[in-house]
mmCIF file of C-alpha atoms and ligand atoms in Angstrom:
data_model
loop_
_atom_site.group_PDB
_atom_site.id
_atom_site.type_symbol
_atom_site.label_atom_id
_atom_site.label_comp_id
_atom_site.label_asym_id
_atom_site.label_seq_id
_atom_site.Cartn_x
_atom_site.Cartn_y
_atom_site.Cartn_z
ATOM 1 C CA MET A 1 15.999 17.205 -21.720
ATOM 2 C CA THR A 2 12.925 18.308 -18.654
ATOM 3 C CA THR A 3 13.471 17.009 -15.041
ATOM 4 C CA LYS A 4 10.448 16.308 -13.274
ATOM 5 C CA LYS A 5 10.565 15.636 -9.284
ATOM 6 C CA ILE A 6 8.740 12.758 -8.105
ATOM 7 C CA THR A 7 8.036 11.795 -3.874
ATOM 8 C CA ILE A 8 6.718 8.341 -3.453
ATOM 9 C CA LEU A 9 5.074 7.469 -0.988
ATOM 10 C CA PRO A 10 4.056 3.685 -0.884
ATOM 11 C CA GLY A 11 2.768 3.123 2.300
ATOM 12 C CA ASP A 12 1.281 0.790 4.250
ATOM 13 C CA GLY A 13 0.072 -3.396 3.295
ATOM 14 C CA ILE A 14 0.758 -4.009 -0.745
ATOM 15 C CA GLY A 15 1.678 -0.458 -0.965
ATOM 16 C CA GLN A 16 5.519 -0.590 -1.029
ATOM 17 C CA GLU A 17 5.216 -4.284 -3.203
ATOM 18 C CA VAL A 18 3.009 -2.393 -6.044
ATOM 19 C CA THR A 19 4.696 0.808 -5.862
ATOM 20 C CA ALA A 20 7.976 -0.567 -6.388
ATOM 21 C CA GLN A 21 7.158 -2.153 -9.480
ATOM 22 C CA ALA A 22 4.784 0.743 -11.062
ATOM 23 C CA VAL A 23 8.270 3.597 -10.013
ATOM 24 C CA LYS A 24 10.210 0.938 -12.285
ATOM 25 C CA VAL A 25 7.434 1.218 -15.005
ATOM 26 C CA LEU A 26 7.795 4.662 -13.991
ATOM 27 C CA GLN A 27 11.724 4.948 -14.613
ATOM 28 C CA THR A 28 11.770 2.860 -17.772
ATOM 29 C CA VAL A 29 9.118 5.445 -20.229
ATOM 30 C CA ALA A 30 10.270 7.941 -18.575
ATOM 31 C CA ASN A 31 13.311 7.238 -20.377
ATOM 32 C CA GLN A 32 11.844 6.766 -23.910
ATOM 33 C CA TYR A 33 10.683 9.699 -23.688
ATOM 34 C CA ASP A 34 14.074 11.353 -22.631
ATOM 35 C CA MET A 35 12.935 12.509 -18.946
ATOM 36 C CA ASN A 36 14.571 12.836 -16.381
ATOM 37 C CA LEU A 37 13.600 11.472 -13.057
ATOM 38 C CA GLU A 38 14.195 12.982 -9.417
ATOM 39 C CA LEU A 39 11.958 10.548 -7.256
ATOM 40 C CA GLN A 40 12.641 10.795 -3.224
ATOM 41 C CA GLU A 41 10.633 8.165 -1.142
ATOM 42 C CA LYS A 42 9.202 8.925 1.812
ATOM 43 C CA PRO A 43 6.524 7.151 4.582
ATOM 44 C CA MET A 44 3.366 7.788 4.569
ATOM 45 C CA GLY A 45 0.252 5.909 6.689
ATOM 46 C CA GLY A 46 0.120 3.820 9.177
ATOM 47 C CA THR A 47 4.427 2.648 8.555
ATOM 48 C CA ALA A 48 4.705 7.522 8.597
ATOM 49 C CA TYR A 49 2.548 7.034 11.956
ATOM 50 C CA ASP A 50 5.107 3.710 13.843
ATOM 51 C CA LEU A 51 8.186 5.681 12.646
ATOM 52 C CA THR A 52 7.899 9.366 13.554
ATOM 53 C CA GLY A 53 3.834 9.529 15.780
ATOM 54 C CA SER A 54 2.349 11.079 12.954
ATOM 55 C CA PRO A 55 0.328 9.045 9.179
ATOM 56 C CA LEU A 56 1.856 12.610 7.260
ATOM 57 C CA PRO A 57 4.857 13.700 8.584
ATOM 58 C CA ASP A 58 5.705 17.558 7.716
ATOM 59 C CA GLU A 59 8.633 15.891 5.935
ATOM 60 C CA THR A 60 6.178 14.182 4.048
ATOM 61 C CA LEU A 61 3.950 16.680 2.976
ATOM 62 C CA GLN A 62 7.193 19.343 1.850
ATOM 63 C CA ALA A 63 8.498 16.329 0.120
ATOM 64 C CA CYS A 64 4.780 15.861 -1.932
ATOM 65 C CA LYS A 65 4.455 20.307 -1.912
ATOM 66 C CA ASN A 66 7.445 20.430 -3.965
ATOM 67 C CA SER A 67 7.380 18.274 -6.439
ATOM 68 C CA ASP A 68 5.570 17.881 -9.553
ATOM 69 C CA ALA A 69 3.815 14.713 -9.114
ATOM 70 C CA VAL A 70 3.687 12.534 -6.099
ATOM 71 C CA LEU A 71 2.839 8.312 -6.713
ATOM 72 C CA LEU A 72 0.771 6.719 -3.707
ATOM 73 C CA GLY A 73 0.610 2.818 -3.236
ATOM 74 C CA ALA A 74 -2.043 3.272 -0.453
ATOM 75 C CA VAL A 75 -2.303 3.393 3.641
ATOM 76 C CA GLY A 76 -3.708 1.055 6.805
ATOM 77 C CA GLY A 77 -3.907 -1.463 8.539
ATOM 78 C CA PRO A 78 -5.090 -3.560 11.732
ATOM 79 C CA GLN A 79 -2.569 -2.540 13.851
ATOM 80 C CA TRP A 80 -3.569 0.976 13.530
ATOM 81 C CA GLU A 81 -7.728 0.492 13.406
ATOM 82 C CA SER A 82 -7.520 1.370 17.203
ATOM 83 C CA LEU A 83 -6.115 4.498 16.991
ATOM 84 C CA ASP A 84 -7.054 7.604 17.504
ATOM 85 C CA ILE A 85 -8.869 8.476 14.553
ATOM 86 C CA SER A 86 -6.585 11.675 14.276
ATOM 87 C CA LEU A 87 -3.367 9.796 14.294
ATOM 88 C CA ARG A 88 -5.168 6.744 11.950
ATOM 89 C CA PRO A 89 -3.067 6.253 8.165
ATOM 90 C CA GLU A 90 -6.191 7.204 6.443
ATOM 91 C CA LYS A 91 -6.483 10.800 8.144
ATOM 92 C CA GLY A 92 -3.080 11.305 6.630
ATOM 93 C CA LEU A 93 -4.221 10.461 3.365
ATOM 94 C CA LEU A 94 -7.701 12.513 3.392
ATOM 95 C CA ARG A 95 -4.760 15.803 4.708
ATOM 96 C CA LEU A 96 -2.285 14.866 1.390
ATOM 97 C CA ARG A 97 -5.575 15.515 -0.509
ATOM 98 C CA SER A 98 -6.620 18.340 1.154
ATOM 99 C CA GLU A 99 -3.218 20.048 1.659
ATOM 100 C CA LEU A 100 -2.717 19.395 -2.296
ATOM 101 C CA GLY A 101 -6.046 20.990 -3.636
ATOM 102 C CA LEU A 102 -7.131 17.884 -5.361
ATOM 103 C CA TYR A 103 -10.422 18.304 -5.232
ATOM 104 C CA ALA A 104 -11.272 15.965 -8.679
ATOM 105 C CA ASN A 105 -10.904 12.265 -8.633
ATOM 106 C CA LEU A 106 -10.124 10.736 -11.662
ATOM 107 C CA ARG A 107 -11.374 6.589 -11.375
ATOM 108 C CA PRO A 108 -11.114 4.669 -14.571
ATOM 109 C CA ALA A 109 -13.307 1.754 -14.697
ATOM 110 C CA GLN A 110 -12.459 -0.247 -17.813
ATOM 111 C CA ILE A 111 -11.828 -3.659 -19.620
ATOM 112 C CA TYR A 112 -8.412 -4.562 -19.767
ATOM 113 C CA GLY A 113 -7.977 -7.028 -22.631
ATOM 114 C CA ASP A 114 -10.271 -9.944 -22.599
ATOM 115 C CA LEU A 115 -10.667 -8.910 -18.648
ATOM 116 C CA VAL A 116 -13.951 -9.676 -19.055
ATOM 117 C CA GLU A 117 -13.347 -13.377 -17.858
ATOM 118 C CA ALA A 118 -12.531 -11.706 -14.715
ATOM 119 C CA SER A 119 -15.524 -10.316 -14.014
ATOM 120 C CA THR A 120 -18.306 -11.471 -11.956
ATOM 121 C CA LEU A 121 -20.866 -11.033 -14.035
ATOM 122 C CA LYS A 122 -21.836 -11.886 -17.626
ATOM 123 C CA ARG A 123 -20.634 -11.176 -20.021
ATOM 124 C CA GLU A 124 -22.592 -9.300 -22.460
ATOM 125 C CA VAL A 125 -23.245 -6.696 -19.564
ATOM 126 C CA VAL A 126 -19.969 -5.762 -18.676
ATOM 127 C CA GLU A 127 -17.778 -6.090 -22.112
ATOM 128 C CA GLY A 128 -17.610 -2.928 -24.127
ATOM 129 C CA THR A 129 -17.988 -0.871 -20.267
ATOM 130 C CA ASP A 130 -15.920 2.228 -20.017
ATOM 131 C CA ILE A 131 -16.923 4.429 -17.383
ATOM 132 C CA MET A 132 -14.928 7.383 -16.213
ATOM 133 C CA VAL A 133 -16.539 8.526 -12.473
ATOM 134 C CA ILE A 134 -15.785 11.764 -11.279
ATOM 135 C CA ARG A 135 -15.109 11.539 -7.073
ATOM 136 C CA GLU A 136 -15.231 14.987 -5.727
ATOM 137 C CA LEU A 137 -12.363 14.861 -3.115
ATOM 138 C CA THR A 138 -12.169 17.603 -0.490
ATOM 139 C CA GLY A 139 -15.571 18.223 0.493
ATOM 140 C CA GLY A 140 -18.691 16.681 2.025
ATOM 141 C CA ILE A 141 -18.777 14.179 4.379
ATOM 142 C CA TYR A 142 -15.863 13.346 4.840
ATOM 143 C CA PHE A 143 -14.347 17.474 5.910
ATOM 144 C CA GLY A 144 -17.281 18.681 6.835
ATOM 145 C CA GLU A 145 -17.728 20.091 10.380
ATOM 146 C CA PRO A 146 -18.927 19.682 13.027
ATOM 147 C CA ARG A 147 -17.543 15.772 13.615
ATOM 148 C CA GLY A 148 -17.196 13.733 16.149
ATOM 149 C CA VAL A 149 -18.355 11.845 19.976
ATOM 150 C CA GLU A 150 -19.380 12.905 21.785
ATOM 151 C CA MET A 151 -22.155 12.592 25.047
ATOM 152 C CA ARG A 152 -25.861 14.082 24.591
ATOM 153 C CA GLY A 153 -27.586 13.767 27.995
ATOM 154 C CA ASN A 154 -26.310 10.357 28.800
ATOM 155 C CA GLU A 155 -25.371 8.573 25.744
ATOM 156 C CA ARG A 156 -22.700 8.968 23.293
ATOM 157 C CA VAL A 157 -23.578 10.310 19.703
ATOM 158 C CA GLY A 158 -22.214 10.935 16.443
ATOM 159 C CA VAL A 159 -21.841 13.194 14.260
ATOM 160 C CA ASN A 160 -20.679 13.692 11.247
ATOM 161 C CA THR A 161 -21.585 16.669 7.851
ATOM 162 C CA LEU A 162 -22.981 16.535 5.215
ATOM 163 C CA VAL A 163 -21.891 20.475 3.423
ATOM 164 C CA TYR A 164 -21.339 21.593 0.013
ATOM 165 C CA SER A 165 -20.555 24.983 -0.750
ATOM 166 C CA GLU A 166 -22.049 26.219 -4.660
ATOM 167 C CA SER A 167 -18.455 26.975 -5.575
ATOM 168 C CA GLU A 168 -17.169 23.467 -4.798
ATOM 169 C CA ILE A 169 -19.977 21.641 -6.490
ATOM 170 C CA ARG A 170 -19.442 23.856 -9.488
ATOM 171 C CA ARG A 171 -15.213 23.264 -10.245
ATOM 172 C CA ILE A 172 -16.745 19.821 -10.144
ATOM 173 C CA ALA A 173 -19.498 20.235 -12.096
ATOM 174 C CA ILE A 174 -17.221 21.643 -14.336
ATOM 175 C CA MET A 175 -14.389 18.848 -14.291
ATOM 176 C CA GLY A 176 -17.213 16.778 -14.963
ATOM 177 C CA PHE A 177 -18.737 18.404 -18.541
ATOM 178 C CA GLU A 178 -14.816 18.697 -19.422
ATOM 179 C CA ILE A 179 -13.906 15.635 -19.318
ATOM 180 C CA ALA A 180 -17.109 14.223 -20.999
ATOM 181 C CA ARG A 181 -16.490 15.964 -23.800
ATOM 182 C CA LYS A 182 -13.943 15.341 -24.959
ATOM 183 C CA ARG A 183 -14.980 11.546 -23.629
ATOM 184 C CA PHE A 184 -18.507 10.176 -25.604
ATOM 185 C CA LYS A 185 -20.726 13.471 -24.615
ATOM 186 C CA LYS A 186 -22.678 11.840 -21.542
ATOM 187 C CA LEU A 187 -22.841 12.992 -17.777
ATOM 188 C CA THR A 188 -24.132 11.440 -14.930
ATOM 189 C CA SER A 189 -24.409 13.693 -11.546
ATOM 190 C CA VAL A 190 -25.334 11.847 -8.825
ATOM 191 C CA ASP A 191 -26.258 12.997 -5.451
ATOM 192 C CA LYS A 192 -29.928 11.715 -2.643
ATOM 193 C CA HIS A 193 -31.177 15.002 -4.231
ATOM 194 C CA ASN A 194 -34.634 12.906 -2.787
ATOM 195 C CA VAL A 195 -33.724 13.202 0.509
ATOM 196 C CA LEU A 196 -30.065 15.403 1.620
ATOM 197 C CA GLU A 197 -30.100 19.226 1.045
ATOM 198 C CA ALA A 198 -26.637 19.337 0.438
ATOM 199 C CA THR A 199 -28.079 17.499 -2.951
ATOM 200 C CA ILE A 200 -30.048 19.287 -3.732
ATOM 201 C CA LEU A 201 -27.854 22.242 -3.895
ATOM 202 C CA TRP A 202 -25.291 19.846 -6.029
ATOM 203 C CA ARG A 203 -28.137 19.518 -8.903
ATOM 204 C CA GLU A 204 -29.777 23.136 -8.593
ATOM 205 C CA VAL A 205 -25.019 23.783 -9.754
ATOM 206 C CA VAL A 206 -24.873 21.359 -11.944
ATOM 207 C CA THR A 207 -27.821 21.981 -14.100
ATOM 208 C CA GLU A 208 -26.808 25.682 -14.334
ATOM 209 C CA VAL A 209 -23.685 25.005 -15.644
ATOM 210 C CA SER A 210 -24.984 22.712 -17.989
ATOM 211 C CA LYS A 211 -25.923 25.568 -19.473
ATOM 212 C CA ASP A 212 -22.409 26.246 -20.687
ATOM 213 C CA TYR A 213 -22.118 23.286 -21.818
ATOM 214 C CA PRO A 214 -25.276 22.655 -24.073
ATOM 215 C CA ASP A 215 -23.025 19.632 -26.524
ATOM 216 C CA ILE A 216 -23.360 17.474 -23.979
ATOM 217 C CA ALA A 217 -26.227 15.410 -22.361
ATOM 218 C CA LEU A 218 -26.177 15.083 -18.434
ATOM 219 C CA ASN A 219 -28.335 13.248 -16.864
ATOM 220 C CA HIS A 220 -29.316 13.571 -13.121
ATOM 221 C CA MET A 221 -29.243 10.256 -10.981
ATOM 222 C CA TYR A 222 -30.077 9.284 -7.030
ATOM 223 C CA VAL A 223 -27.250 7.056 -5.421
ATOM 224 C CA ASP A 224 -29.104 4.152 -5.311
ATOM 225 C CA ASN A 225 -30.218 3.883 -7.937
ATOM 226 C CA ALA A 226 -27.041 4.350 -9.611
ATOM 227 C CA ALA A 227 -25.390 1.564 -7.780
ATOM 228 C CA MET A 228 -28.109 -0.708 -9.042
ATOM 229 C CA GLN A 229 -28.305 0.774 -12.821
ATOM 230 C CA LEU A 230 -23.753 -0.458 -12.030
ATOM 231 C CA ILE A 231 -24.762 -3.541 -12.558
ATOM 232 C CA ARG A 232 -27.659 -3.843 -13.979
ATOM 233 C CA ASP A 233 -26.364 -2.104 -17.428
ATOM 234 C CA PRO A 234 -23.044 -0.224 -16.883
ATOM 235 C CA LYS A 235 -23.073 0.456 -20.670
ATOM 236 C CA GLN A 236 -25.047 3.331 -20.708
ATOM 237 C CA PHE A 237 -22.741 4.883 -18.410
ATOM 238 C CA ASP A 238 -19.839 7.377 -19.650
ATOM 239 C CA THR A 239 -19.039 10.431 -16.938
ATOM 240 C CA ILE A 240 -19.997 10.074 -13.541
ATOM 241 C CA VAL A 241 -19.245 12.916 -10.634
ATOM 242 C CA THR A 242 -21.043 12.714 -7.746
ATOM 243 C CA THR A 243 -19.798 13.682 -3.902
ATOM 244 C CA ASN A 244 -16.813 12.692 -1.858
ATOM 245 C CA MET A 245 -18.372 9.850 -0.126
ATOM 246 C CA PHE A 246 -21.027 8.301 -2.949
ATOM 247 C CA GLY A 247 -18.306 8.797 -5.446
ATOM 248 C CA ASP A 248 -15.860 6.580 -2.998
ATOM 249 C CA ILE A 249 -18.842 3.376 -2.360
ATOM 250 C CA LEU A 250 -19.558 3.434 -6.018
ATOM 251 C CA SER A 251 -15.633 3.091 -7.809
ATOM 252 C CA ASP A 252 -15.312 0.501 -5.475
ATOM 253 C CA GLY A 253 -18.221 -1.419 -7.161
ATOM 254 C CA ALA A 254 -17.764 -0.184 -10.799
ATOM 255 C CA ALA A 255 -13.779 -1.463 -10.223
ATOM 256 C CA MET A 256 -14.996 -4.512 -9.514
ATOM 257 C CA LEU A 257 -17.387 -4.258 -13.531
ATOM 258 C CA THR A 258 -13.633 -4.433 -14.600
ATOM 259 C CA GLY A 259 -13.021 -8.031 -13.294
ATOM 260 C CA SER A 260 -10.763 -6.801 -9.864
ATOM 261 C CA LEU A 261 -9.918 -3.437 -8.392
ATOM 262 C CA GLY A 262 -6.586 -4.700 -8.566
ATOM 263 C CA MET A 263 -6.881 -2.976 -11.763
ATOM 264 C CA LEU A 264 -8.241 0.652 -10.951
ATOM 265 C CA PRO A 265 -5.985 3.451 -10.977
ATOM 266 C CA SER A 266 -6.849 6.999 -10.138
ATOM 267 C CA ALA A 267 -5.705 10.143 -10.861
ATOM 268 C CA SER A 268 -6.445 13.187 -8.158
ATOM 269 C CA ILE A 269 -6.208 16.530 -9.638
ATOM 270 C CA GLY A 270 -7.038 19.986 -9.026
ATOM 271 C CA GLY A 271 -3.787 21.231 -7.512
ATOM 272 C CA LYS A 272 -0.634 22.484 -8.666
ATOM 273 C CA ILE A 273 0.648 19.428 -8.294
ATOM 274 C CA GLY A 274 -1.317 15.779 -9.204
ATOM 275 C CA LEU A 275 -1.573 12.297 -6.734
ATOM 276 C CA TYR A 276 -1.637 8.921 -8.653
ATOM 277 C CA GLU A 277 -3.077 5.949 -6.748
ATOM 278 C CA PRO A 278 -5.180 2.854 -6.999
ATOM 279 C CA VAL A 279 -8.106 2.878 -5.747
ATOM 280 C CA HIS A 280 -7.530 -1.028 -4.043
ATOM 281 C CA GLY A 281 -6.989 -0.544 -0.164
ATOM 282 C CA SER A 282 -3.513 -2.176 1.288
ATOM 283 C CA ALA A 283 -4.902 -5.902 1.521
ATOM 284 C CA PRO A 284 -2.386 -6.881 4.556
ATOM 285 C CA ASP A 285 -3.829 -9.914 3.953
ATOM 286 C CA ILE A 286 -1.498 -10.691 1.031
ATOM 287 C CA GLN A 287 1.405 -7.957 2.197
ATOM 288 C CA GLY A 288 4.678 -9.250 1.864
ATOM 289 C CA GLN A 289 3.803 -12.739 -0.711
ATOM 290 C CA ASP A 290 3.922 -11.339 -3.868
ATOM 291 C CA LEU A 291 0.677 -11.808 -4.608
ATOM 292 C CA ALA A 292 -0.989 -8.352 -4.936
ATOM 293 C CA ASN A 293 -1.346 -6.914 -8.414
ATOM 294 C CA PRO A 294 0.469 -4.692 -8.947
ATOM 295 C CA LEU A 295 -1.865 -3.072 -12.363
ATOM 296 C CA ALA A 296 -3.381 -0.642 -10.499
ATOM 297 C CA THR A 297 -0.658 1.642 -9.575
ATOM 298 C CA ILE A 298 1.071 0.926 -12.962
ATOM 299 C CA LEU A 299 -1.865 2.492 -15.005
ATOM 300 C CA SER A 300 -1.350 5.274 -12.215
ATOM 301 C CA VAL A 301 1.668 5.692 -13.942
ATOM 302 C CA GLY A 302 -0.121 5.790 -17.418
ATOM 303 C CA MET A 303 -2.688 8.483 -15.840
ATOM 304 C CA MET A 304 0.397 10.726 -13.749
ATOM 305 C CA PHE A 305 2.496 10.745 -17.408
ATOM 306 C CA ARG A 306 -1.742 11.945 -18.923
ATOM 307 C CA TYR A 307 -2.990 14.469 -16.801
ATOM 308 C CA SER A 308 0.829 16.014 -14.823
ATOM 309 C CA PHE A 309 2.897 15.987 -17.923
ATOM 310 C CA ASP A 310 0.488 15.928 -20.815
ATOM 311 C CA LEU A 311 2.087 12.771 -22.492
ATOM 312 C CA THR A 312 -1.623 10.994 -23.487
ATOM 313 C CA GLU A 313 0.496 8.753 -25.919
ATOM 314 C CA ALA A 314 2.550 7.655 -22.836
ATOM 315 C CA ASP A 315 -0.286 6.435 -21.203
ATOM 316 C CA GLU A 316 -1.723 4.822 -23.967
ATOM 317 C CA LYS A 317 1.947 2.873 -24.257
ATOM 318 C CA ILE A 318 1.256 2.062 -20.488
ATOM 319 C CA GLN A 319 -1.979 0.929 -21.477
ATOM 320 C CA LYS A 320 -0.866 -0.794 -24.591
ATOM 321 C CA ALA A 321 1.049 -3.069 -22.718
ATOM 322 C CA VAL A 322 -0.642 -4.197 -19.598
ATOM 323 C CA VAL A 323 -3.139 -5.537 -22.171
ATOM 324 C CA THR A 324 -0.334 -7.631 -24.294
ATOM 325 C CA THR A 325 0.476 -8.620 -20.580
ATOM 326 C CA LEU A 326 -2.914 -9.950 -20.038
ATOM 327 C CA ASP A 327 -2.509 -12.016 -22.656
ATOM 328 C CA GLN A 328 -0.649 -14.080 -20.954
ATOM 329 C CA TYR A 329 -0.033 -13.429 -17.900
ATOM 330 C CA ARG A 330 -2.853 -12.746 -14.633
ATOM 331 C CA THR A 331 -1.937 -12.595 -10.943
ATOM 332 C CA GLY A 332 -4.013 -14.149 -8.843
ATOM 333 C CA ASP A 333 -7.258 -11.790 -8.459
ATOM 334 C CA ILE A 334 -7.989 -12.243 -12.146
ATOM 335 C CA MET A 335 -6.692 -15.574 -12.933
ATOM 336 C CA THR A 336 -8.895 -17.735 -15.674
ATOM 337 C CA LYS A 337 -8.161 -20.868 -17.062
ATOM 338 C CA GLY A 338 -5.610 -20.900 -20.235
ATOM 339 C CA LYS A 339 -3.239 -17.901 -18.541
ATOM 340 C CA THR A 340 -0.212 -18.434 -16.447
ATOM 341 C CA GLN A 341 -0.808 -17.162 -13.209
ATOM 342 C CA ILE A 342 2.957 -14.987 -11.355
ATOM 343 C CA GLY A 343 3.626 -13.220 -8.438
ATOM 344 C CA CYS A 344 3.471 -9.243 -8.119
ATOM 345 C CA ARG A 345 7.391 -8.941 -9.320
ATOM 346 C CA GLU A 346 7.017 -10.785 -12.305
ATOM 347 C CA MET A 347 3.664 -9.260 -13.746
ATOM 348 C CA GLY A 348 5.866 -5.249 -13.725
ATOM 349 C CA GLU A 349 8.199 -7.090 -15.227
ATOM 350 C CA ARG A 350 6.263 -9.045 -17.775
ATOM 351 C CA VAL A 351 4.842 -5.486 -18.474
ATOM 352 C CA ILE A 352 8.526 -3.744 -18.784
ATOM 353 C CA GLU A 353 8.807 -6.497 -21.854
ATOM 354 C CA ASN A 354 6.012 -5.586 -23.248
ATOM 355 C CA LEU A 355 6.461 -1.373 -23.710
HETATM 356 C C1 IPM B 1 -10.711 5.629 -1.008
HETATM 357 C C2 IPM B 1 -9.938 4.386 -0.401
HETATM 358 C C3 IPM B 1 -10.319 6.093 0.778
HETATM 359 C C4 IPM B 1 -11.709 6.866 0.551
HETATM 360 C C5 IPM B 1 -9.516 5.821 2.747
HETATM 361 C C6 IPM B 1 -7.770 5.001 2.525
HETATM 362 C C7 IPM B 1 -9.441 7.232 3.399
HETATM 363 O O1 IPM B 1 -11.143 4.437 0.330
HETATM 364 O O2 IPM B 1 -8.990 6.256 -1.739
HETATM 365 O O3 IPM B 1 -10.630 4.888 -2.239
HETATM 366 O O4 IPM B 1 -12.263 6.587 1.648
HETATM 367 O O5 IPM B 1 -10.667 8.648 0.160
HETATM 368 MG MG1 MG B 2 -12.015 3.628 -1.495
#
């Protein structure tokens, strides 16, 4: 029997509720595969700041580093928005990704079951959409220096820097091609080559790497066009590889194709330890009301089995259970006529029944 150490970081807002359901799924599936789990829960984000003065306390970071995988809920909330940026919940998350060396963020946007009805787009546009957004996660404008707000003359100036080294681009490009190879063999690299030097280099390096992948069809697209094409004709996309900030923005858009941001899971990989988290935020407006959709976090557990424990079958099993559950039950965000509306906790229980 193998034992896996998993650190659970519920974080803020609905993070607590959605991780509680996902942990039940994690436990159920682990039992089915004779896997022993050592779970430890640690504070993270604003909750951690309130407890310790830091959004990523050393103890939490050390626990993550000593784990086989990490499951995170969400971070952030209005009560922490006025803190200095270095102390904000989001900063804790960015530092965690960076400390764990998680340079690749995988965000699969696909439509589960008849969720097509929940999409704001027309059925014929979205039906059959299956996109993998690969977002660079530890570089770009999120981490570039110099940064800050400073006085220049008699006014304040805000500064951020978009910076990518060749090696950073190369490794995420390789990840893009490798993943496209396991999917439908088409890779779209998204940049702003017409304006930004950092992405002129991006396009050059991605093109160089493509020489090693003659079986993959590569195309390049400007980010503004990509945003438009995602809504116009999402089925043209297979795998997308892009920078940190473009990936942040496009993945929220891609998520809505599938009906709800509450459905999109993610895996952050590239280091020794994988981090799994829903793409949605902490949704403080519905916190504590048992209204949240736990499926993105539950599907993130599936991604953990696939990418950290090499158990593709367990991921497929979880996805299947989610599809079966959606046949009848919906949380409010994806509710449509003819289905039964349930809360976060019951959604977790229904998925477990279908496992
Ligand atoms: C995401 C989130 C984060 C990001 C925030 C919470 C820092 O929007 O994971 O997409 O921008 O990376
Ligand atoms: Mg985001």
